[in-house]
Amino acid sequence: MPSAIRTLDASGDPRPIILFERRTRKIDLQNIRLLRSQYPQSAIILLTGTLDATERKAYLEAGTNSALRPDTDAATFDRTIRFITEYAFRYKPVHTAQPRLTGFRMPLWKRTFDVLASAGAIVLLSPVLLATAVAVRLDSPGPVIYRSKRVGSNYRVFDFLKFRSMRTDADSRLREMEELNQYAGQQPQPQAARIALDPAEVERLIPAIDGQGLLVSDDFVIPEQEHLQQVETEQRNAFVKFENDPRITRIGRFIRKYSIDELPQLFNILRGDMSVVGNRPLPLYEAEHLTSDEYIDRFMCPSGLTGLWQVEKRGGAGKLSPEERKRLDIYYAQHLSPLLDLKIILKTFTAFIQKENV
């Protein structure tokens, strides 16, 4: 790496295009971060085979701009380089002086209340907890407690506890039921056309795009505008919720209606994963769409058993849009206070019974 940096320094190019061959992940990420810090305006192209989602995320966060297979043909390689040269360097990021993000720290008053409230509630509600556990066990085969990975404050992942209210194969059926998602909108979302990567075909298509940018992958070419529309749709549908979900068991419908399925989260609160009041922790597949600067504040507060958007619409006939939920979450994170928590707790009791069958 030192010799590579000396070579780059000797070239005098303030915006070099760096081809980085993938070797060992840990060392690769360190070297990519070093290159990015030394040459912030560079374009770093990773030469690699197939990457899984975790690896792809790690290399992108370290500072790579794109990736190509080592056996990429010359025509595709040339088009990729020309695209980066023409477009990637055209727009320079504007950096404004902002305080360094240090993450959220739980206030002492809030943690004290959480410990006292959760411990007291566990003792008081122990008969309900025991009766529900027996009912869930008798109603359908499977564990009493459902554990799922959730993303909480500071993007920390933890085991989220609930009484199981669904069939044991619920997770495997999730992607088969996207048409039931009440936040996916009424219109079917068209898939952007993907064209097999044939150099001659790409050359033929470029004039027909009428000025649109083309995003070139090893496997397909897609107009930039269609790609942006797909990303926007995914972000708009980040919250997944189903109407009359057939995966829910008979006991599950009852304990969900009265929020009894949420009671095991008292143990999450007691051990510090969550708070009584906060933003709902999100599943990984939802949280991954909310990592931009626009939504980062949502995770700069505690995860909660109840929260602002629950009491705003819970018990009413109206349904929150995904954007409404996000904005209410951000509002709570930015206005966290004992008074706001007290208001939410009081409203929770009046909005306890959900009229939405979800």
Tab-separated table of C-alpha atoms in Angstrom:
chain	number	residue	atom	x	y	z
A	1	MET	CA	0.000	0.000	0.000
A	2	PRO	CA	2.789	2.562	0.755
A	3	SER	CA	4.272	1.991	-2.713
A	4	ALA	CA	0.847	2.451	-4.298
A	5	ILE	CA	0.381	5.748	-2.467
A	6	ARG	CA	3.828	6.921	-3.594
A	7	THR	CA	2.881	6.079	-7.181
A	8	LEU	CA	-0.374	8.014	-6.877
A	9	ASP	CA	1.434	10.979	-5.337
A	10	ALA	CA	3.952	10.947	-8.172
A	11	SER	CA	1.186	10.980	-10.775
A	12	GLY	CA	-0.058	14.357	-9.545
A	13	ASP	CA	-3.657	13.462	-10.469
A	14	PRO	CA	-6.042	14.866	-7.799
A	15	ARG	CA	-8.832	12.578	-9.018
A	16	PRO	CA	-7.234	9.205	-9.770
A	17	ILE	CA	-9.197	6.132	-10.803
A	18	ILE	CA	-7.950	3.319	-8.566
A	19	LEU	CA	-8.427	-0.362	-9.448
A	20	PHE	CA	-8.392	-2.285	-6.171
A	21	GLU	CA	-8.097	-6.081	-6.342
A	22	ARG	CA	-10.024	-7.907	-3.618
A	23	ARG	CA	-7.911	-10.111	-1.366
A	24	THR	CA	-8.497	-10.352	2.401
A	25	ARG	CA	-11.603	-8.500	3.555
A	26	LYS	CA	-10.232	-7.018	6.794
A	27	ILE	CA	-7.032	-5.744	5.181
A	28	ASP	CA	-8.923	-4.622	2.071
A	29	LEU	CA	-11.275	-2.435	4.096
A	30	GLN	CA	-8.387	-0.836	5.993
A	31	ASN	CA	-6.532	-0.037	2.762
A	32	ILE	CA	-9.651	1.304	1.020
A	33	ARG	CA	-10.345	3.631	3.945
A	34	LEU	CA	-6.733	4.800	3.796
A	35	LEU	CA	-6.981	5.489	0.064
A	36	ARG	CA	-10.279	7.310	0.529
A	37	SER	CA	-8.796	9.535	3.250
A	38	GLN	CA	-5.688	10.278	1.184
A	39	TYR	CA	-7.570	10.828	-2.084
A	40	PRO	CA	-11.141	11.934	-1.253
A	41	GLN	CA	-11.904	12.774	-4.904
A	42	SER	CA	-10.686	9.454	-6.273
A	43	ALA	CA	-12.862	6.756	-7.828
A	44	ILE	CA	-12.114	3.340	-6.322
A	45	ILE	CA	-13.229	0.348	-8.401
A	46	LEU	CA	-13.166	-3.027	-6.665
A	47	LEU	CA	-12.070	-5.975	-8.819
A	48	THR	CA	-13.898	-8.964	-7.381
A	49	GLY	CA	-16.112	-11.931	-8.008
A	50	THR	CA	-19.503	-12.360	-6.392
A	51	LEU	CA	-20.153	-10.462	-3.149
A	52	ASP	CA	-22.908	-11.216	-0.676
A	53	ALA	CA	-25.025	-8.384	0.767
A	54	THR	CA	-22.890	-7.994	3.908
A	55	GLU	CA	-19.635	-7.807	1.964
A	56	ARG	CA	-21.113	-5.402	-0.579
A	57	LYS	CA	-22.265	-3.085	2.214
A	58	ALA	CA	-18.866	-3.217	3.955
A	59	TYR	CA	-16.889	-2.359	0.805
A	60	LEU	CA	-19.261	0.475	-0.139
A	61	GLU	CA	-19.076	1.966	3.347
A	62	ALA	CA	-15.290	1.754	3.255
A	63	GLY	CA	-15.233	3.953	0.145
A	64	THR	CA	-15.511	1.987	-3.092
A	65	ASN	CA	-17.474	3.570	-5.940
A	66	SER	CA	-18.129	0.535	-8.097
A	67	ALA	CA	-17.160	-3.092	-8.652
A	68	LEU	CA	-16.146	-5.097	-11.704
A	69	ARG	CA	-15.343	-8.748	-12.246
A	70	PRO	CA	-11.679	-9.478	-13.035
A	71	ASP	CA	-12.752	-11.081	-16.330
A	72	THR	CA	-14.769	-8.040	-17.472
A	73	ASP	CA	-14.363	-7.524	-21.215
A	74	ALA	CA	-12.505	-4.488	-22.506
A	75	ALA	CA	-15.585	-2.768	-23.926
A	76	THR	CA	-17.499	-2.930	-20.635
A	77	PHE	CA	-14.437	-1.828	-18.682
A	78	ASP	CA	-13.937	1.137	-21.008
A	79	ARG	CA	-17.578	2.213	-20.724
A	80	THR	CA	-17.449	2.018	-16.932
A	81	ILE	CA	-14.308	4.139	-16.780
A	82	ARG	CA	-15.788	6.684	-19.192
A	83	PHE	CA	-18.979	6.871	-17.143
A	84	ILE	CA	-17.056	7.528	-13.932
A	85	THR	CA	-14.826	10.074	-15.632
A	86	GLU	CA	-17.772	11.931	-17.155
A	87	TYR	CA	-20.308	11.806	-14.340
A	88	ALA	CA	-18.813	10.772	-11.008
A	89	PHE	CA	-16.344	13.677	-10.951
A	90	ARG	CA	-18.850	16.227	-12.205
A	91	TYR	CA	-20.568	16.715	-8.862
A	92	LYS	CA	-18.482	17.561	-5.822
A	93	PRO	CA	-19.970	16.928	-2.383
A	94	VAL	CA	-20.555	20.032	-0.311
A	95	HIS	CA	-19.354	19.634	3.264
A	96	THR	CA	-20.721	21.905	5.955
A	97	ALA	CA	-19.311	22.251	9.420
A	98	GLN	CA	-21.402	20.079	11.717
A	99	PRO	CA	-20.747	18.641	15.147
A	100	ARG	CA	-19.443	15.084	15.057
A	101	LEU	CA	-22.178	12.514	15.598
A	102	THR	CA	-21.413	10.719	18.858
A	103	GLY	CA	-24.541	8.604	19.133
A	104	PHE	CA	-27.374	8.535	21.606
A	105	ARG	CA	-26.854	8.060	25.351
A	106	MET	CA	-29.811	7.184	27.558
A	107	PRO	CA	-30.609	9.970	30.068
A	108	LEU	CA	-30.391	8.876	33.705
A	109	TRP	CA	-33.993	9.928	34.435
A	110	LYS	CA	-35.271	7.774	31.586
A	111	ARG	CA	-33.235	4.688	32.492
A	112	THR	CA	-34.278	4.929	36.146
A	113	PHE	CA	-37.942	5.083	35.185
A	114	ASP	CA	-37.520	2.174	32.751
A	115	VAL	CA	-36.002	-0.141	35.378
A	116	LEU	CA	-38.618	0.660	38.020
A	117	ALA	CA	-41.559	0.510	35.595
A	118	SER	CA	-40.520	-2.713	33.828
A	119	ALA	CA	-39.650	-4.579	37.038
A	120	GLY	CA	-42.925	-3.542	38.660
A	121	ALA	CA	-44.951	-4.446	35.572
A	122	ILE	CA	-43.346	-7.903	35.312
A	123	VAL	CA	-44.325	-8.685	38.902
A	124	LEU	CA	-47.826	-7.223	38.546
A	125	LEU	CA	-48.558	-8.903	35.205
A	126	SER	CA	-46.948	-12.264	35.959
A	127	PRO	CA	-50.355	-14.088	35.963
A	128	VAL	CA	-51.138	-12.636	32.516
A	129	LEU	CA	-47.685	-13.585	31.244
A	130	LEU	CA	-48.084	-17.155	32.486
A	131	ALA	CA	-51.624	-17.569	31.123
A	132	THR	CA	-50.630	-16.199	27.714
A	133	ALA	CA	-47.630	-18.512	27.524
A	134	VAL	CA	-49.865	-21.535	28.166
A	135	ALA	CA	-52.451	-20.366	25.593
A	136	VAL	CA	-49.832	-19.820	22.882
A	137	ARG	CA	-48.333	-23.255	23.535
A	138	LEU	CA	-51.719	-24.997	23.303
A	139	ASP	CA	-52.939	-23.050	20.250
A	140	SER	CA	-50.217	-24.002	17.770
A	141	PRO	CA	-46.909	-25.872	17.700
A	142	GLY	CA	-43.752	-23.870	18.205
A	143	PRO	CA	-41.960	-21.773	20.813
A	144	VAL	CA	-43.881	-19.469	23.151
A	145	ILE	CA	-41.497	-16.545	22.683
A	146	TYR	CA	-40.641	-15.229	19.230
A	147	ARG	CA	-37.193	-13.666	18.939
A	148	SER	CA	-36.317	-11.472	16.006
A	149	LYS	CA	-33.322	-9.310	15.249
A	150	ARG	CA	-34.275	-5.643	15.480
A	151	VAL	CA	-32.372	-2.402	14.946
A	152	GLY	CA	-32.618	-0.001	17.866
A	153	SER	CA	-30.899	3.171	19.003
A	154	ASN	CA	-27.548	3.917	17.375
A	155	TYR	CA	-28.383	1.159	14.830
A	156	ARG	CA	-27.612	-1.476	17.488
A	157	VAL	CA	-29.069	-4.922	16.726
A	158	PHE	CA	-30.667	-6.908	19.549
A	159	ASP	CA	-33.076	-9.816	20.160
A	160	PHE	CA	-36.617	-8.428	20.221
A	161	LEU	CA	-39.046	-10.496	22.336
A	162	LYS	CA	-42.750	-11.077	21.699
A	163	PHE	CA	-45.277	-13.768	22.432
A	164	ARG	CA	-45.488	-15.780	19.221
A	165	SER	CA	-48.676	-14.798	17.394
A	166	MET	CA	-47.870	-16.285	13.991
A	167	ARG	CA	-47.286	-19.678	12.480
A	168	THR	CA	-43.745	-20.973	12.766
A	169	ASP	CA	-43.215	-20.621	8.992
A	170	ALA	CA	-44.236	-16.925	9.006
A	171	ASP	CA	-40.810	-15.546	8.089
A	172	SER	CA	-40.419	-17.839	5.071
A	173	ARG	CA	-43.806	-16.694	3.721
A	174	LEU	CA	-43.120	-12.963	4.083
A	175	ARG	CA	-41.945	-12.346	0.519
A	176	GLU	CA	-44.872	-14.314	-0.899
A	177	MET	CA	-47.308	-11.802	0.604
A	178	GLU	CA	-46.072	-8.432	-0.603
A	179	GLU	CA	-49.415	-7.767	-2.291
A	180	LEU	CA	-51.002	-7.597	1.188
A	181	ASN	CA	-48.632	-4.889	2.412
A	182	GLN	CA	-50.893	-1.959	3.314
A	183	TYR	CA	-47.978	0.446	2.834
A	184	ALA	CA	-47.079	-0.751	-0.660
A	185	GLY	CA	-49.716	1.442	-2.305
A	186	GLN	CA	-52.569	0.518	-4.585
A	187	GLN	CA	-50.674	0.582	-7.852
A	188	PRO	CA	-48.455	-2.349	-8.834
A	189	GLN	CA	-44.879	-1.154	-9.076
A	190	PRO	CA	-43.388	-1.762	-12.510
A	191	GLN	CA	-40.011	-3.402	-12.642
A	192	ALA	CA	-37.354	-1.449	-14.438
A	193	ALA	CA	-36.378	-3.077	-17.704
A	194	ARG	CA	-33.107	-4.927	-17.475
A	195	ILE	CA	-31.224	-5.675	-20.643
A	196	ALA	CA	-28.684	-8.455	-21.018
A	197	LEU	CA	-25.232	-6.959	-21.148
A	198	ASP	CA	-24.342	-7.247	-24.831
A	199	PRO	CA	-21.869	-4.508	-25.877
A	200	ALA	CA	-23.431	-4.149	-29.328
A	201	GLU	CA	-26.922	-3.907	-27.827
A	202	VAL	CA	-25.766	-1.305	-25.301
A	203	GLU	CA	-24.307	0.847	-28.069
A	204	ARG	CA	-27.614	0.596	-29.933
A	205	LEU	CA	-29.609	1.581	-26.844
A	206	ILE	CA	-27.589	4.619	-25.832
A	207	PRO	CA	-29.001	6.979	-28.517
A	208	ALA	CA	-32.538	5.728	-27.811
A	209	ILE	CA	-32.330	6.723	-24.141
A	210	ASP	CA	-32.576	10.355	-25.270
A	211	GLY	CA	-30.061	11.808	-22.888
A	212	GLN	CA	-30.763	9.577	-19.868
A	213	GLY	CA	-27.830	8.105	-17.984
A	214	LEU	CA	-27.248	4.366	-18.144
A	215	LEU	CA	-26.136	2.340	-15.133
A	216	VAL	CA	-23.931	-0.504	-16.325
A	217	SER	CA	-23.549	-3.736	-14.340
A	218	ASP	CA	-21.857	-7.008	-15.198
A	219	ASP	CA	-25.290	-8.534	-15.769
A	220	PHE	CA	-27.596	-5.773	-17.004
A	221	VAL	CA	-27.962	-2.209	-18.205
A	222	ILE	CA	-30.702	-0.031	-16.697
A	223	PRO	CA	-31.666	3.615	-17.374
A	224	GLU	CA	-30.638	5.743	-14.417
A	225	GLN	CA	-34.108	7.292	-14.010
A	226	GLU	CA	-35.749	3.873	-13.690
A	227	HIS	CA	-33.162	2.816	-11.110
A	228	LEU	CA	-33.888	5.942	-9.040
A	229	GLN	CA	-37.622	5.196	-9.204
A	230	GLN	CA	-36.983	1.680	-7.901
A	231	VAL	CA	-34.914	3.012	-4.990
A	232	GLU	CA	-37.615	5.574	-4.155
A	233	THR	CA	-40.281	2.854	-4.142
A	234	GLU	CA	-38.211	0.643	-1.831
A	235	GLN	CA	-37.687	3.509	0.607
A	236	ARG	CA	-41.376	4.460	0.491
A	237	ASN	CA	-42.319	0.887	1.390
A	238	ALA	CA	-39.732	0.459	4.142
A	239	PHE	CA	-42.457	-0.283	6.681
A	240	VAL	CA	-44.059	-3.682	6.131
A	241	LYS	CA	-47.528	-4.273	7.544
A	242	PHE	CA	-50.298	-6.565	6.348
A	243	GLU	CA	-54.073	-6.367	6.544
A	244	ASN	CA	-55.861	-9.523	7.778
A	245	ASP	CA	-52.550	-11.386	7.801
A	246	PRO	CA	-53.312	-15.123	7.314
A	247	ARG	CA	-50.084	-16.076	9.087
A	248	ILE	CA	-51.561	-15.011	12.462
A	249	THR	CA	-52.929	-17.750	14.757
A	250	ARG	CA	-56.283	-17.627	16.592
A	251	ILE	CA	-54.687	-16.709	19.923
A	252	GLY	CA	-52.366	-14.414	18.019
A	253	ARG	CA	-55.235	-12.242	16.813
A	254	PHE	CA	-56.518	-11.810	20.356
A	255	ILE	CA	-53.181	-10.979	21.984
A	256	ARG	CA	-52.326	-8.600	19.154
A	257	LYS	CA	-55.638	-6.754	19.431
A	258	TYR	CA	-54.998	-6.043	23.105
A	259	SER	CA	-51.203	-5.687	22.683
A	260	ILE	CA	-50.577	-8.628	25.029
A	261	ASP	CA	-48.035	-10.007	22.556
A	262	GLU	CA	-45.817	-7.021	23.390
A	263	LEU	CA	-45.492	-7.825	27.119
A	264	PRO	CA	-42.225	-9.845	26.854
A	265	GLN	CA	-40.594	-6.595	25.771
A	266	LEU	CA	-40.692	-5.642	29.456
A	267	PHE	CA	-37.637	-7.894	29.729
A	268	ASN	CA	-36.028	-6.000	26.811
A	269	ILE	CA	-36.623	-2.800	28.770
A	270	LEU	CA	-35.253	-4.242	32.017
A	271	ARG	CA	-31.988	-5.318	30.386
A	272	GLY	CA	-31.540	-2.022	28.532
A	273	ASP	CA	-32.351	-2.959	24.926
A	274	MET	CA	-35.424	-0.726	24.914
A	275	SER	CA	-37.260	1.958	26.851
A	276	VAL	CA	-40.912	2.280	27.865
A	277	VAL	CA	-41.296	5.152	25.381
A	278	GLY	CA	-39.347	5.474	22.148
A	279	ASN	CA	-39.335	4.644	18.460
A	280	ARG	CA	-40.265	1.109	17.538
A	281	PRO	CA	-37.188	-1.008	16.738
A	282	LEU	CA	-37.248	-2.062	13.093
A	283	PRO	CA	-36.483	-5.421	11.472
A	284	LEU	CA	-33.219	-5.469	9.537
A	285	TYR	CA	-34.955	-5.494	6.138
A	286	GLU	CA	-36.787	-2.271	7.035
A	287	ALA	CA	-33.944	-0.450	8.797
A	288	GLU	CA	-31.576	-0.914	5.845
A	289	HIS	CA	-33.722	1.541	3.842
A	290	LEU	CA	-33.398	4.264	6.516
A	291	THR	CA	-29.654	4.861	6.689
A	292	SER	CA	-29.440	8.200	4.858
A	293	ASP	CA	-28.769	11.517	6.602
A	294	GLU	CA	-32.455	12.366	6.251
A	295	TYR	CA	-33.514	9.532	8.553
A	296	ILE	CA	-30.513	8.995	10.835
A	297	ASP	CA	-32.121	11.012	13.658
A	298	ARG	CA	-34.782	8.328	13.915
A	299	PHE	CA	-32.196	6.021	15.499
A	300	MET	CA	-30.685	8.679	17.784
A	301	CYS	CA	-33.145	7.904	20.588
A	302	PRO	CA	-34.198	4.792	22.527
A	303	SER	CA	-36.307	2.015	21.077
A	304	GLY	CA	-39.665	1.914	22.807
A	305	LEU	CA	-42.540	-0.310	23.849
A	306	THR	CA	-44.871	2.523	22.859
A	307	GLY	CA	-44.193	5.661	20.871
A	308	LEU	CA	-45.506	8.794	19.259
A	309	TRP	CA	-46.956	7.349	16.057
A	310	GLN	CA	-48.721	4.543	17.942
A	311	VAL	CA	-50.756	6.992	20.027
A	312	GLU	CA	-51.356	9.372	17.132
A	313	LYS	CA	-53.263	6.846	15.025
A	314	ARG	CA	-53.732	3.735	17.142
A	315	GLY	CA	-57.381	3.072	17.795
A	316	GLY	CA	-58.459	5.278	14.878
A	317	ALA	CA	-59.692	4.313	11.468
A	318	GLY	CA	-56.937	6.118	9.600
A	319	LYS	CA	-53.700	4.420	8.618
A	320	LEU	CA	-50.340	6.078	8.834
A	321	SER	CA	-48.315	6.314	5.665
A	322	PRO	CA	-44.663	5.225	5.835
A	323	GLU	CA	-43.546	8.850	5.571
A	324	GLU	CA	-45.848	9.888	8.436
A	325	ARG	CA	-44.336	7.225	10.653
A	326	LYS	CA	-40.815	8.279	9.809
A	327	ARG	CA	-41.551	11.948	10.473
A	328	LEU	CA	-43.182	11.211	13.833
A	329	ASP	CA	-40.202	9.051	14.810
A	330	ILE	CA	-37.800	11.844	13.896
A	331	TYR	CA	-39.907	14.398	15.788
A	332	TYR	CA	-39.766	12.271	18.939
A	333	ALA	CA	-35.995	11.820	18.674
A	334	GLN	CA	-35.480	15.570	18.301
A	335	HIS	CA	-37.873	16.546	21.140
A	336	LEU	CA	-37.187	13.827	23.715
A	337	SER	CA	-38.217	15.029	27.189
A	338	PRO	CA	-39.924	13.765	30.390
A	339	LEU	CA	-43.060	15.755	29.523
A	340	LEU	CA	-43.346	14.246	26.041
A	341	ASP	CA	-42.833	10.743	27.466
A	342	LEU	CA	-45.568	11.356	30.042
A	343	LYS	CA	-48.006	12.532	27.354
A	344	ILE	CA	-47.312	9.433	25.246
A	345	ILE	CA	-47.789	7.094	28.223
A	346	LEU	CA	-51.132	8.705	29.104
A	347	LYS	CA	-52.306	8.542	25.484
A	348	THR	CA	-51.239	4.898	25.262
A	349	PHE	CA	-53.826	3.863	27.843
A	350	THR	CA	-56.639	5.580	25.921
A	351	ALA	CA	-55.481	4.080	22.605
A	352	PHE	CA	-54.823	0.612	23.999
A	353	ILE	CA	-57.310	-1.328	21.895
A	354	GLN	CA	-56.332	-1.318	18.243
A	355	LYS	CA	-59.194	-1.078	15.796
A	356	GLU	CA	-56.867	-1.974	12.954
A	357	ASN	CA	-56.791	-5.733	12.533
A	358	VAL	CA	-53.019	-5.839	12.120
